[in-house]
């Protein structure tokens, strides 16, 4: 028990024992030491803050790179091993009204080089120049041309190479890093140059077009429509590009196909054009080396059957890019092949305008069906004399006779009674002086002169003598062949003016109908049925009577109604006594003929312009006859009508129609 108490006391004493020995020396911390201790504490704290800050920056940067910008840097990493190329879609096909292919596509092979080509050097360029049969300087020029375009766009070294070159390049790929074959569609023209101004052509996109296009739609070197429907309906025809993604190694060689997006072909067009009739029109114009236009429309719908401009373009010259020499030849050609004369050619209408003057005179009441004027071969207005084309005169003629024989003096009388402004009013009702709205590029409006127009244009008052020249289609009058054909169709169908139609329908690659075009009425001549019937009778006489000026258009078994016209190009006294064939080509008169058939139940209207053809009856009417014969060939077979015999010209006029 005693021992237990001793041990307990010992433990208590130890618990109360001071930490320091009472006899030990004590060391006090000075103020200096205390400050130094605080300094080290603060320094340690600052270091910790800096470390924490840098660690936070590192974490946030890693978060930014991997989370915020992860996709971007993954793409950059992939770009070192993945290359994508755009796949050009086939353009839409173009068919005629009967479903016959006018323009389709074929595969062609281009040689392209990737921009990332690490193996590009003089040796590679020399190899490619040798393979392609080109100078190195030519290839360098093509490479420099692509400077400034996006890096993923390959450099096109050659286009449409033959199969032997394709095989050689593919068999030697290991020696040609970054070089590959690109398969692209190329246009095929199944009817050669027929309807060339309607179809148009393709060309390489220029800088202005590239800037104006939506982002990503085109790239440098793409082919786009430059003229005709190829340009007007570019958005429908072009399709949508596809993509192919390929894995490449460090040398630029393609290793394997990764994935792709198929290109979407363009939409197909079905036209109203009948290529059989188009061929007849263009062949006869070309065979006689004629410049001008031939237009044919359905009388009761306005659908175009023929839209021929001569001379035609050589469409194959534009495939792959036309040469400077060939382009300059087109620009210098005096027959202007680059102009679509159907809608861009503006000409005085000559005596075909007498149809307008006749309708205006009847509608305004200044003449009646029985009105007769005497033609002595001239007409006097003050101290001026206006001559008839027939110097001996036509004698006393009524309206039908005046139309049939194209008497100038008769229509001088009508024009003076009307005045230019009333004449202009009816010309505008028949569609002159404004665009028709047809699906053709660059259509012109023509010109219907008025007194106010002359004052605005020339700051001079209208002269009464100018009304006389306008009344017979000379002077300031300007029309396009299409406008004249639509007027003829309006007379034929009883007074309905249609908007001419060229595109029947648009379908997507699956055949689904995208757009269907129906006949559109632009205007009506109300209350003119009797007057139009009278004019039709005059046109029938012009073709079928003994003294008619349009006899060269006559068909056995089909009654044709028409009107000839000769438009003065320039009035020069030095040519007055020359034979017409001796007058320089550019000064010769233009020849017109416009008609419809069958006269009893009209179906088709045809208008022909022959530039510098001199006489409508001899130069233009036979062309119209050929088109009509092709249109009615099945019906003519039943009547036993012989093959087309070209007019000798004896049925034409001596100096006018």
Short mmCIF file of C-alpha atoms in Angstrom, two decimals, residues 111-381:
data_model
loop_
_atom_site.label_atom_id
_atom_site.label_comp_id
_atom_site.label_asym_id
_atom_site.label_seq_id
_atom_site.Cartn_x
_atom_site.Cartn_y
_atom_site.Cartn_z
CA UNK A 111 -4.50 16.31 -112.88
CA UNK A 112 -4.35 18.18 -109.57
CA UNK A 113 -1.67 18.77 -106.95
CA UNK A 114 -2.36 19.33 -103.26
CA UNK A 115 -1.20 22.57 -101.65
CA UNK A 116 0.33 20.65 -98.74
CA UNK A 117 2.66 18.87 -101.13
CA UNK A 118 5.96 18.63 -99.27
CA UNK A 119 7.52 16.90 -102.25
CA UNK A 120 7.08 19.83 -104.64
CA UNK A 121 10.40 20.59 -106.28
CA UNK A 122 11.96 21.18 -109.67
CA UNK A 123 12.31 17.47 -110.30
CA UNK A 124 8.60 16.82 -109.71
CA UNK A 125 7.61 19.73 -111.95
CA UNK A 126 9.85 18.45 -114.73
CA UNK A 127 8.32 14.98 -114.41
CA UNK A 128 4.78 16.36 -114.61
CA UNK A 129 5.64 18.63 -117.54
CA UNK A 130 7.05 15.63 -119.40
CA UNK A 131 4.01 13.47 -118.64
CA UNK A 132 1.53 16.16 -119.65
CA UNK A 133 3.46 17.39 -122.66
CA UNK A 134 3.66 20.93 -121.26
CA UNK A 135 6.46 23.36 -120.53
CA UNK A 136 7.48 23.78 -116.91
CA UNK A 137 6.69 27.50 -117.24
CA UNK A 138 3.07 26.66 -118.08
CA UNK A 139 2.70 24.55 -114.94
CA UNK A 140 4.34 27.25 -112.83
CA UNK A 141 1.90 29.80 -114.23
CA UNK A 142 -1.02 27.58 -113.20
CA UNK A 143 0.45 27.23 -109.71
CA UNK A 144 0.93 31.00 -109.36
CA UNK A 145 -2.62 31.59 -110.56
CA UNK A 146 -3.92 29.80 -107.48
CA UNK A 147 -2.00 32.05 -105.09
CA UNK A 148 -4.27 33.59 -102.48
CA UNK A 149 -6.98 30.94 -102.71
CA UNK A 150 -7.76 28.68 -99.70
CA UNK A 151 -5.12 26.07 -98.96
CA UNK A 152 -7.43 23.08 -99.23
CA UNK A 153 -8.13 23.84 -102.89
CA UNK A 154 -5.85 21.73 -105.09
CA UNK A 155 -3.90 23.20 -107.97
CA UNK A 156 -5.19 22.06 -111.34
CA UNK A 157 -2.25 21.23 -113.59
CA UNK A 158 -4.16 19.80 -116.56
CA UNK A 159 -7.74 19.19 -117.68
CA UNK A 160 -9.46 16.39 -119.58
CA UNK A 161 -6.36 14.29 -120.13
CA UNK A 162 -6.54 11.06 -122.11
CA UNK A 163 -6.73 7.59 -120.58
CA UNK A 164 -3.09 6.73 -121.31
CA UNK A 165 -1.90 9.64 -119.16
CA UNK A 166 -4.35 8.72 -116.42
CA UNK A 167 -2.99 5.16 -116.35
CA UNK A 168 0.63 6.33 -116.33
CA UNK A 169 0.08 8.71 -113.40
CA UNK A 170 -1.81 6.10 -111.38
CA UNK A 171 0.91 3.49 -112.00
CA UNK A 172 3.64 5.89 -110.87
CA UNK A 173 1.95 7.44 -107.84
CA UNK A 174 4.85 6.65 -105.49
CA UNK A 175 7.11 8.85 -107.59
CA UNK A 176 4.59 11.70 -107.75
CA UNK A 177 3.85 12.85 -104.18
CA UNK A 178 0.76 15.04 -103.83
CA UNK A 179 -0.34 14.40 -107.41
CA UNK A 180 -3.71 12.78 -108.04
CA UNK A 181 -6.39 12.36 -110.69
CA UNK A 182 -9.61 14.32 -110.20
CA UNK A 183 -12.72 13.03 -111.97
CA UNK A 184 -15.08 15.85 -112.98
CA UNK A 185 -18.14 15.98 -115.24
CA UNK A 186 -17.79 17.66 -118.62
CA UNK A 187 -20.55 18.89 -120.94
CA UNK A 188 -21.59 16.91 -124.03
CA UNK A 189 -23.58 18.69 -126.75
CA UNK A 190 -25.63 16.01 -128.50
CA UNK A 191 -26.83 18.36 -131.23
CA UNK A 192 -23.51 20.06 -131.82
CA UNK A 193 -23.94 23.81 -132.06
CA UNK A 194 -27.73 23.81 -132.41
CA UNK A 195 -29.49 26.23 -130.06
CA UNK A 196 -26.09 27.48 -128.91
CA UNK A 197 -27.40 30.91 -127.90
CA UNK A 198 -30.27 29.33 -125.98
CA UNK A 199 -28.07 26.85 -124.11
CA UNK A 200 -25.04 29.08 -123.64
CA UNK A 201 -21.66 27.91 -122.43
CA UNK A 202 -19.51 27.48 -119.32
CA UNK A 203 -16.35 29.30 -118.35
CA UNK A 204 -14.00 29.56 -115.40
CA UNK A 205 -15.38 31.72 -112.62
CA UNK A 206 -13.78 35.16 -112.47
CA UNK A 207 -12.86 37.22 -109.44
CA UNK A 208 -15.98 39.39 -109.62
CA UNK A 209 -18.28 36.37 -109.79
CA UNK A 210 -16.39 34.69 -106.96
CA UNK A 211 -16.81 37.71 -104.67
CA UNK A 212 -20.51 38.00 -105.51
CA UNK A 213 -21.25 34.34 -104.75
CA UNK A 214 -22.24 32.92 -101.37
CA UNK A 215 -19.38 31.67 -99.22
CA UNK A 216 -18.33 28.11 -99.94
CA UNK A 217 -20.39 27.69 -103.11
CA UNK A 218 -17.56 28.19 -105.58
CA UNK A 219 -13.78 28.05 -105.58
CA UNK A 220 -11.18 29.36 -107.96
CA UNK A 221 -11.14 27.32 -111.16
CA UNK A 222 -14.81 26.28 -110.96
CA UNK A 223 -16.86 26.36 -114.16
CA UNK A 224 -20.01 28.49 -114.16
CA UNK A 225 -22.58 29.51 -116.75
CA UNK A 226 -21.44 32.47 -118.79
CA UNK A 227 -24.27 32.78 -121.30
CA UNK A 228 -27.75 31.50 -122.10
CA UNK A 229 -29.62 29.12 -119.82
CA UNK A 230 -26.32 27.89 -118.37
CA UNK A 231 -25.96 31.33 -116.82
CA UNK A 232 -29.59 32.31 -116.30
CA UNK A 233 -30.40 29.09 -114.42
CA UNK A 234 -26.96 28.52 -112.88
CA UNK A 235 -28.42 27.96 -109.40
CA UNK A 236 -30.68 25.19 -110.69
CA UNK A 237 -28.09 23.51 -112.90
CA UNK A 238 -24.96 23.60 -110.72
CA UNK A 239 -25.88 21.07 -108.00
CA UNK A 240 -24.11 20.79 -104.63
CA UNK A 241 -20.51 19.73 -104.11
CA UNK A 242 -19.51 16.64 -102.18
CA UNK A 243 -16.37 15.88 -100.13
CA UNK A 244 -13.94 13.01 -99.74
CA UNK A 245 -11.67 12.72 -96.68
CA UNK A 246 -8.37 10.87 -97.16
CA UNK A 247 -5.64 9.96 -94.69
CA UNK A 248 -2.19 11.00 -95.91
CA UNK A 249 1.32 10.36 -94.64
CA UNK A 250 4.08 12.88 -93.99
CA UNK A 251 5.08 12.84 -97.67
CA UNK A 252 1.59 13.72 -98.85
CA UNK A 253 0.69 10.28 -100.20
CA UNK A 254 -2.91 9.20 -99.73
CA UNK A 255 -3.09 6.17 -97.46
CA UNK A 256 -6.78 5.37 -97.20
CA UNK A 257 -10.27 6.72 -97.71
CA UNK A 258 -11.88 7.81 -94.44
CA UNK A 259 -15.35 9.12 -95.25
CA UNK A 260 -17.22 11.24 -97.76
CA UNK A 261 -20.29 13.26 -98.65
CA UNK A 262 -21.79 12.45 -102.04
CA UNK A 263 -22.27 15.38 -104.45
CA UNK A 264 -25.83 16.28 -105.41
CA UNK A 265 -26.36 16.63 -109.19
CA UNK A 266 -28.05 19.71 -110.57
CA UNK A 267 -31.68 19.89 -111.64
CA UNK A 268 -32.70 18.91 -115.17
CA UNK A 269 -34.38 21.32 -117.59
CA UNK A 270 -37.01 20.42 -120.14
CA UNK A 271 -37.31 23.09 -122.82
CA UNK A 272 -40.18 23.98 -125.12
CA UNK A 273 -37.80 23.90 -128.11
CA UNK A 274 -38.36 21.30 -130.84
CA UNK A 275 -34.86 20.31 -131.94
CA UNK A 276 -36.09 18.99 -135.30
CA UNK A 277 -37.44 22.42 -136.20
CA UNK A 278 -34.40 24.10 -134.66
CA UNK A 279 -32.14 22.03 -136.91
CA UNK A 280 -34.10 22.95 -140.03
CA UNK A 281 -33.93 26.65 -139.20
CA UNK A 282 -30.23 26.69 -138.36
CA UNK A 283 -29.19 24.44 -141.23
CA UNK A 284 -30.86 26.56 -143.88
CA UNK A 285 -29.41 29.77 -142.43
CA UNK A 286 -25.93 28.22 -142.29
CA UNK A 287 -26.17 26.66 -145.75
CA UNK A 288 -26.74 30.08 -147.28
CA UNK A 289 -24.28 31.80 -144.94
CA UNK A 290 -27.01 34.02 -143.54
CA UNK A 291 -26.85 36.05 -140.36
CA UNK A 292 -30.05 36.76 -138.47
CA UNK A 293 -32.71 34.97 -136.45
CA UNK A 294 -35.53 32.46 -136.79
CA UNK A 295 -38.27 32.30 -134.16
CA UNK A 296 -41.29 30.01 -133.97
CA UNK A 297 -43.93 29.88 -131.23
CA UNK A 298 -47.11 28.04 -130.44
CA UNK A 299 -49.85 30.53 -131.25
CA UNK A 300 -52.13 29.53 -128.38
CA UNK A 301 -49.58 29.22 -125.57
CA UNK A 302 -46.54 31.33 -126.41
CA UNK A 303 -44.20 28.35 -126.02
CA UNK A 304 -41.09 28.70 -128.14
CA UNK A 305 -40.52 26.02 -130.76
CA UNK A 306 -37.50 27.58 -132.45
CA UNK A 307 -35.08 30.22 -131.18
CA UNK A 308 -32.21 30.31 -133.66
CA UNK A 309 -29.57 33.01 -133.88
CA UNK A 310 -27.15 32.89 -136.80
CA UNK A 311 -24.27 32.42 -137.01
CA UNK A 312 -24.21 29.83 -134.24
CA UNK A 313 -21.51 29.57 -131.61
CA UNK A 314 -19.10 26.64 -131.64
CA UNK A 315 -19.82 25.35 -128.16
CA UNK A 316 -16.87 22.93 -128.11
CA UNK A 317 -14.52 25.93 -128.30
CA UNK A 318 -15.69 27.00 -124.85
CA UNK A 319 -15.28 23.60 -123.16
CA UNK A 320 -12.13 23.84 -121.08
CA UNK A 321 -11.72 27.55 -121.85
CA UNK A 322 -11.69 29.37 -125.16
CA UNK A 323 -8.35 30.58 -126.51
CA UNK A 324 -7.59 34.28 -126.84
CA UNK A 325 -7.30 33.91 -130.61
CA UNK A 326 -10.70 32.24 -130.93
CA UNK A 327 -12.32 34.81 -128.64
CA UNK A 328 -10.86 37.70 -130.60
CA UNK A 329 -12.14 36.15 -133.82
CA UNK A 330 -15.66 36.13 -132.37
CA UNK A 331 -15.36 39.77 -131.34
CA UNK A 332 -14.10 40.82 -134.76
CA UNK A 333 -16.69 38.84 -136.73
CA UNK A 334 -18.91 41.38 -138.60
CA UNK A 335 -21.87 39.00 -138.26
CA UNK A 336 -21.70 39.23 -134.46
CA UNK A 337 -22.04 35.58 -133.38
CA UNK A 338 -21.86 36.54 -129.69
CA UNK A 339 -25.17 38.40 -129.93
CA UNK A 340 -28.35 36.38 -129.48
CA UNK A 341 -30.25 38.08 -132.27
CA UNK A 342 -33.56 36.55 -131.16
CA UNK A 343 -33.76 38.92 -128.17
CA UNK A 344 -30.67 41.14 -128.35
CA UNK A 345 -30.86 42.18 -131.99
CA UNK A 346 -32.86 45.40 -132.49
CA UNK A 347 -33.87 46.24 -136.05
CA UNK A 348 -36.30 48.48 -137.93
CA UNK A 349 -39.28 46.20 -138.65
CA UNK A 350 -39.81 47.40 -142.20
CA UNK A 351 -43.17 46.64 -143.81
CA UNK A 352 -44.08 44.04 -141.18
CA UNK A 353 -44.96 47.10 -139.06
CA UNK A 354 -47.80 47.84 -141.48
CA UNK A 355 -49.74 45.23 -139.51
CA UNK A 356 -49.52 47.53 -136.48
CA UNK A 357 -50.45 50.59 -138.54
CA UNK A 358 -53.44 48.76 -140.04
CA UNK A 359 -54.76 47.65 -136.64
CA UNK A 360 -54.25 51.10 -135.15
CA UNK A 361 -56.03 52.76 -138.08
CA UNK A 362 -59.01 50.40 -137.82
CA UNK A 363 -59.21 50.63 -134.01
CA UNK A 364 -58.97 54.43 -134.04
CA UNK A 365 -61.57 54.66 -136.80
CA UNK A 366 -59.43 56.61 -139.26
CA UNK A 367 -60.00 53.86 -141.87
CA UNK A 368 -62.61 51.16 -142.47
CA UNK A 369 -62.40 47.84 -144.33
CA UNK A 370 -63.65 49.68 -147.42
CA UNK A 371 -61.27 52.65 -147.27
CA UNK A 372 -59.43 53.06 -150.56
CA UNK A 373 -56.37 55.20 -151.26
CA UNK A 374 -54.83 55.79 -154.64
CA UNK A 375 -51.13 55.00 -155.04
CA UNK A 376 -49.37 56.78 -157.92
CA UNK A 377 -46.01 55.56 -156.63
CA UNK A 378 -45.39 58.50 -154.32
CA UNK A 379 -46.92 60.62 -151.56
CA UNK A 380 -46.48 64.36 -151.15
CA UNK A 381 -46.31 66.03 -147.75
#
